[in-house]
Amino acid sequence: MTSVTVMLEDELQTIAMGQKIAAIIHAPFTLYLTGDLGAGKTTFSRGLIQSLGHTGAVKSPTYTIVEPYELNGMDVFHFDLYRLADPEELEFMGIRDYFTQQSLCIVEWPDQGFGLLPEADVHIHLKYVDQGREMTLVANSLQGEQLIKQL
Ligand SMILES: Nc1ncnc2c1ncn2[C@@H]1O[C@H](COP(=O)(O)OP(=O)(O)OP(=O)(O)O)[C@@H](O)[C@H]1O
Ligand SMILES: [Mg+2]
């Protein structure tokens, strides 16, 4: 299992990790983001999505569950499953249709969709350490390993 851990001292470093990954990621790819409330999942996603070319704000799709973008020739879907009452809701929204060869899926709170989400290529874990955050990236596929090796 390939994994790498980095220390992110402030918000800018979290955004910079998103930018770094934006430069090397390509579809199809699934990223899971796990970490406590306020750990930086949306901050990282914002860095990634804006670096892929989105110029507006990146709102947390807490109530809408998913926010779609078309960036860099990819269908980018930013999920936040925090408020999902029941994983079955994912069936109703046709969750599988989001995971195509053209899509980059970024999923905050993937545990909430356990059993109904495709496995991640890279699972990112964010943890509070002092004033900053520790980020661990774990590869779960060949594509995931290749991405982590390029970091
Ligand atoms: N490396 C860092 N060090 C310190 N603060 C950080 C770091 N990265 C992000 N932050 C700050 O922590 C907060 C993270 O909020 P964010 O919305 O990104 O968290 P989240 O994990 O998406 O939370 P939620 O589970 O509520 O969606 C922001 O205020 C951001 O400025
Ligand atoms: Mg969030």
mmCIF file of C-alpha atoms and ligand atoms in Angstrom:
data_model
loop_
_atom_site.group_PDB
_atom_site.id
_atom_site.type_symbol
_atom_site.label_atom_id
_atom_site.label_comp_id
_atom_site.label_asym_id
_atom_site.label_seq_id
_atom_site.Cartn_x
_atom_site.Cartn_y
_atom_site.Cartn_z
ATOM 1 C CA MET A 1 0.000 0.000 0.000
ATOM 2 C CA THR A 2 1.474 3.333 -1.057
ATOM 3 C CA SER A 3 0.904 6.265 1.218
ATOM 4 C CA VAL A 4 2.461 9.617 1.950
ATOM 5 C CA THR A 5 2.020 12.016 4.871
ATOM 6 C CA VAL A 6 2.615 15.744 4.717
ATOM 7 C CA MET A 7 2.273 18.531 7.263
ATOM 8 C CA LEU A 8 0.147 21.497 6.191
ATOM 9 C CA GLU A 9 0.932 24.444 8.449
ATOM 10 C CA ASP A 10 -1.849 26.737 7.284
ATOM 11 C CA GLU A 11 -4.794 27.137 4.916
ATOM 12 C CA LEU A 12 -2.527 28.213 2.044
ATOM 13 C CA GLN A 13 -0.592 24.956 2.256
ATOM 14 C CA THR A 14 -3.847 22.976 2.118
ATOM 15 C CA ILE A 15 -4.842 24.918 -1.009
ATOM 16 C CA ALA A 16 -1.374 24.360 -2.464
ATOM 17 C CA MET A 17 -1.810 20.577 -2.091
ATOM 18 C CA GLY A 18 -5.035 20.871 -4.077
ATOM 19 C CA GLN A 19 -3.167 22.789 -6.759
ATOM 20 C CA LYS A 20 -0.364 20.263 -6.844
ATOM 21 C CA ILE A 21 -2.795 17.400 -7.339
ATOM 22 C CA ALA A 22 -4.753 19.351 -9.962
ATOM 23 C CA ALA A 23 -1.603 19.495 -12.089
ATOM 24 C CA ILE A 24 -1.261 15.694 -12.275
ATOM 25 C CA ILE A 25 -4.729 14.181 -11.811
ATOM 26 C CA HIS A 26 -6.742 12.876 -14.746
ATOM 27 C CA ALA A 27 -10.051 11.112 -15.217
ATOM 28 C CA PRO A 28 -11.256 8.624 -14.302
ATOM 29 C CA PHE A 29 -10.339 9.289 -10.696
ATOM 30 C CA THR A 30 -12.048 9.114 -7.318
ATOM 31 C CA LEU A 31 -10.744 10.957 -4.262
ATOM 32 C CA TYR A 32 -12.167 10.409 -0.790
ATOM 33 C CA LEU A 33 -11.663 13.067 1.883
ATOM 34 C CA THR A 34 -11.955 12.016 5.516
ATOM 35 C CA GLY A 35 -11.379 14.141 8.601
ATOM 36 C CA ASP A 36 -13.193 15.867 11.440
ATOM 37 C CA LEU A 37 -15.386 18.935 10.964
ATOM 38 C CA GLY A 38 -13.194 21.814 9.850
ATOM 39 C CA ALA A 39 -10.213 19.585 9.066
ATOM 40 C CA GLY A 40 -9.816 21.199 5.636
ATOM 41 C CA LYS A 41 -11.649 18.893 3.202
ATOM 42 C CA THR A 42 -13.480 21.723 1.442
ATOM 43 C CA THR A 43 -10.419 23.988 1.556
ATOM 44 C CA PHE A 44 -8.422 21.303 -0.251
ATOM 45 C CA SER A 45 -11.277 20.714 -2.732
ATOM 46 C CA ARG A 46 -11.424 24.451 -3.455
ATOM 47 C CA GLY A 47 -7.687 24.522 -4.238
ATOM 48 C CA LEU A 48 -8.100 21.551 -6.555
ATOM 49 C CA ILE A 49 -11.268 22.730 -8.340
ATOM 50 C CA GLN A 50 -10.060 26.302 -8.815
ATOM 51 C CA SER A 51 -6.704 25.118 -10.048
ATOM 52 C CA LEU A 52 -8.497 22.973 -12.646
ATOM 53 C CA GLY A 53 -9.921 26.230 -14.006
ATOM 54 C CA HIS A 54 -13.036 27.104 -12.006
ATOM 55 C CA THR A 55 -13.019 30.851 -11.413
ATOM 56 C CA GLY A 56 -15.982 31.294 -9.064
ATOM 57 C CA ALA A 57 -16.463 30.282 -5.480
ATOM 58 C CA VAL A 58 -16.471 26.630 -4.468
ATOM 59 C CA LYS A 59 -19.419 26.190 -2.171
ATOM 60 C CA SER A 60 -19.628 23.231 0.097
ATOM 61 C CA PRO A 61 -22.396 21.008 -1.323
ATOM 62 C CA THR A 62 -23.624 20.108 2.143
ATOM 63 C CA TYR A 63 -27.302 20.565 1.301
ATOM 64 C CA THR A 64 -27.228 19.755 -2.413
ATOM 65 C CA ILE A 65 -25.013 16.649 -1.856
ATOM 66 C CA VAL A 66 -23.210 17.209 -5.171
ATOM 67 C CA GLU A 67 -21.875 20.187 -7.127
ATOM 68 C CA PRO A 68 -20.982 19.523 -10.784
ATOM 69 C CA TYR A 69 -18.256 21.276 -12.820
ATOM 70 C CA GLU A 70 -16.853 20.838 -16.309
ATOM 71 C CA LEU A 71 -13.140 21.482 -16.112
ATOM 72 C CA ASN A 72 -10.101 20.527 -18.156
ATOM 73 C CA GLY A 73 -12.202 18.160 -20.285
ATOM 74 C CA MET A 74 -13.398 16.308 -17.182
ATOM 75 C CA ASP A 75 -16.746 16.033 -15.461
ATOM 76 C CA VAL A 76 -15.833 17.047 -11.936
ATOM 77 C CA PHE A 77 -18.266 16.151 -9.155
ATOM 78 C CA HIS A 78 -17.744 17.482 -5.651
ATOM 79 C CA PHE A 79 -19.790 15.503 -3.123
ATOM 80 C CA ASP A 80 -20.431 16.241 0.528
ATOM 81 C CA LEU A 81 -22.299 13.361 2.138
ATOM 82 C CA TYR A 82 -22.321 14.823 5.655
ATOM 83 C CA ARG A 83 -26.085 15.415 5.686
ATOM 84 C CA LEU A 84 -27.050 12.212 3.955
ATOM 85 C CA ALA A 85 -29.699 10.649 6.156
ATOM 86 C CA ASP A 86 -29.540 7.236 4.553
ATOM 87 C CA PRO A 87 -27.065 5.787 2.014
ATOM 88 C CA GLU A 88 -30.134 4.705 0.025
ATOM 89 C CA GLU A 89 -30.501 8.357 -1.028
ATOM 90 C CA LEU A 90 -27.467 7.742 -3.212
ATOM 91 C CA GLU A 91 -29.390 5.037 -5.068
ATOM 92 C CA PHE A 92 -32.240 7.469 -5.690
ATOM 93 C CA MET A 93 -29.882 10.060 -7.171
ATOM 94 C CA GLY A 94 -28.342 7.452 -9.465
ATOM 95 C CA ILE A 95 -24.950 7.649 -7.822
ATOM 96 C CA ARG A 96 -23.302 5.187 -10.189
ATOM 97 C CA ASP A 97 -23.947 7.451 -13.189
ATOM 98 C CA TYR A 98 -21.537 10.026 -11.752
ATOM 99 C CA PHE A 99 -18.591 7.631 -11.817
ATOM 100 C CA THR A 100 -17.685 7.461 -15.521
ATOM 101 C CA GLN A 101 -14.447 7.320 -17.514
ATOM 102 C CA GLN A 102 -14.639 11.129 -17.868
ATOM 103 C CA SER A 103 -15.217 11.945 -14.247
ATOM 104 C CA LEU A 104 -13.202 13.135 -11.318
ATOM 105 C CA CYS A 105 -15.223 12.527 -8.157
ATOM 106 C CA ILE A 106 -14.199 14.269 -4.942
ATOM 107 C CA VAL A 107 -16.115 12.923 -1.950
ATOM 108 C CA GLU A 108 -16.231 14.512 1.511
ATOM 109 C CA TRP A 109 -17.592 12.205 4.260
ATOM 110 C CA PRO A 110 -17.454 9.017 2.132
ATOM 111 C CA ASP A 111 -18.253 6.863 5.186
ATOM 112 C CA GLN A 112 -21.797 8.184 4.913
ATOM 113 C CA GLY A 113 -22.164 6.376 1.594
ATOM 114 C CA PHE A 114 -20.581 3.161 2.716
ATOM 115 C CA GLY A 115 -21.420 0.233 0.462
ATOM 116 C CA LEU A 116 -22.843 2.384 -2.307
ATOM 117 C CA LEU A 117 -19.799 4.323 -3.470
ATOM 118 C CA PRO A 118 -17.118 2.986 -5.791
ATOM 119 C CA GLU A 119 -13.743 2.577 -4.060
ATOM 120 C CA ALA A 120 -11.388 5.570 -4.088
ATOM 121 C CA ASP A 121 -8.171 5.681 -6.101
ATOM 122 C CA VAL A 122 -6.732 7.843 -3.338
ATOM 123 C CA HIS A 123 -8.165 8.256 0.140
ATOM 124 C CA ILE A 124 -7.033 11.482 1.817
ATOM 125 C CA HIS A 125 -7.135 11.718 5.610
ATOM 126 C CA LEU A 126 -6.865 15.105 7.332
ATOM 127 C CA LYS A 127 -6.031 15.422 10.996
ATOM 128 C CA TYR A 128 -5.669 18.358 13.386
ATOM 129 C CA VAL A 129 -2.078 18.747 14.602
ATOM 130 C CA ASP A 130 -1.335 21.823 16.715
ATOM 131 C CA GLN A 131 -2.444 24.855 14.668
ATOM 132 C CA GLY A 132 -2.129 22.998 11.367
ATOM 133 C CA ARG A 133 -3.204 19.784 9.702
ATOM 134 C CA GLU A 134 -1.554 16.512 8.824
ATOM 135 C CA MET A 135 -2.574 15.041 5.480
ATOM 136 C CA THR A 136 -2.120 11.364 4.648
ATOM 137 C CA LEU A 137 -2.800 10.157 1.119
ATOM 138 C CA VAL A 138 -3.403 6.424 0.713
ATOM 139 C CA ALA A 139 -3.472 4.794 -2.724
ATOM 140 C CA ASN A 140 -6.077 2.112 -3.382
ATOM 141 C CA SER A 141 -5.412 1.522 -7.091
ATOM 142 C CA LEU A 142 -2.620 1.601 -9.637
ATOM 143 C CA GLN A 143 -3.788 5.057 -10.776
ATOM 144 C CA GLY A 144 -3.739 6.175 -7.159
ATOM 145 C CA GLU A 145 -0.203 4.879 -6.672
ATOM 146 C CA GLN A 146 0.958 6.646 -9.810
ATOM 147 C CA LEU A 147 -0.518 9.915 -8.588
ATOM 148 C CA ILE A 148 1.091 9.660 -5.160
ATOM 149 C CA LYS A 149 4.478 8.840 -6.706
ATOM 150 C CA GLN A 150 4.313 12.059 -8.736
ATOM 151 C CA LEU A 151 3.770 14.262 -5.687
HETATM 152 N N1 LIG B 1 -3.452 23.354 7.061
HETATM 153 C C1 LIG B 1 -4.275 24.126 7.773
HETATM 154 N N2 LIG B 1 -3.895 24.649 8.953
HETATM 155 C C2 LIG B 1 -4.749 25.420 9.682
HETATM 156 N N3 LIG B 1 -5.995 25.742 9.292
HETATM 157 C C3 LIG B 1 -6.406 25.249 8.125
HETATM 158 C C4 LIG B 1 -5.592 24.436 7.305
HETATM 159 N N4 LIG B 1 -6.289 24.095 6.199
HETATM 160 C C5 LIG B 1 -7.492 24.655 6.321
HETATM 161 N N5 LIG B 1 -7.589 25.369 7.462
HETATM 162 C C6 LIG B 1 -8.738 26.110 8.006
HETATM 163 O O1 LIG B 1 -9.599 25.172 8.620
HETATM 164 C C7 LIG B 1 -10.934 25.359 8.212
HETATM 165 C C8 LIG B 1 -11.317 24.192 7.361
HETATM 166 O O2 LIG B 1 -12.600 24.337 6.922
HETATM 167 P P1 LIG B 1 -13.164 23.393 5.782
HETATM 168 O O3 LIG B 1 -14.509 23.897 5.457
HETATM 169 O O4 LIG B 1 -12.176 23.256 4.682
HETATM 170 O O5 LIG B 1 -13.235 22.003 6.557
HETATM 171 P P2 LIG B 1 -14.020 20.688 6.183
HETATM 172 O O6 LIG B 1 -13.119 19.557 6.517
HETATM 173 O O7 LIG B 1 -14.540 20.753 4.792
HETATM 174 O O8 LIG B 1 -15.215 20.703 7.222
HETATM 175 P P3 LIG B 1 -16.681 20.051 7.110
HETATM 176 O O9 LIG B 1 -16.556 18.660 7.625
HETATM 177 O O10 LIG B 1 -17.516 20.911 7.992
HETATM 178 O O11 LIG B 1 -17.112 20.090 5.671
HETATM 179 C C9 LIG B 1 -10.949 26.674 7.447
HETATM 180 O O12 LIG B 1 -11.237 27.709 8.358
HETATM 181 C C10 LIG B 1 -9.519 26.800 6.928
HETATM 182 O O13 LIG B 1 -9.106 28.136 6.816
HETATM 183 MG MG MG B 2 -16.451 20.522 3.950
#
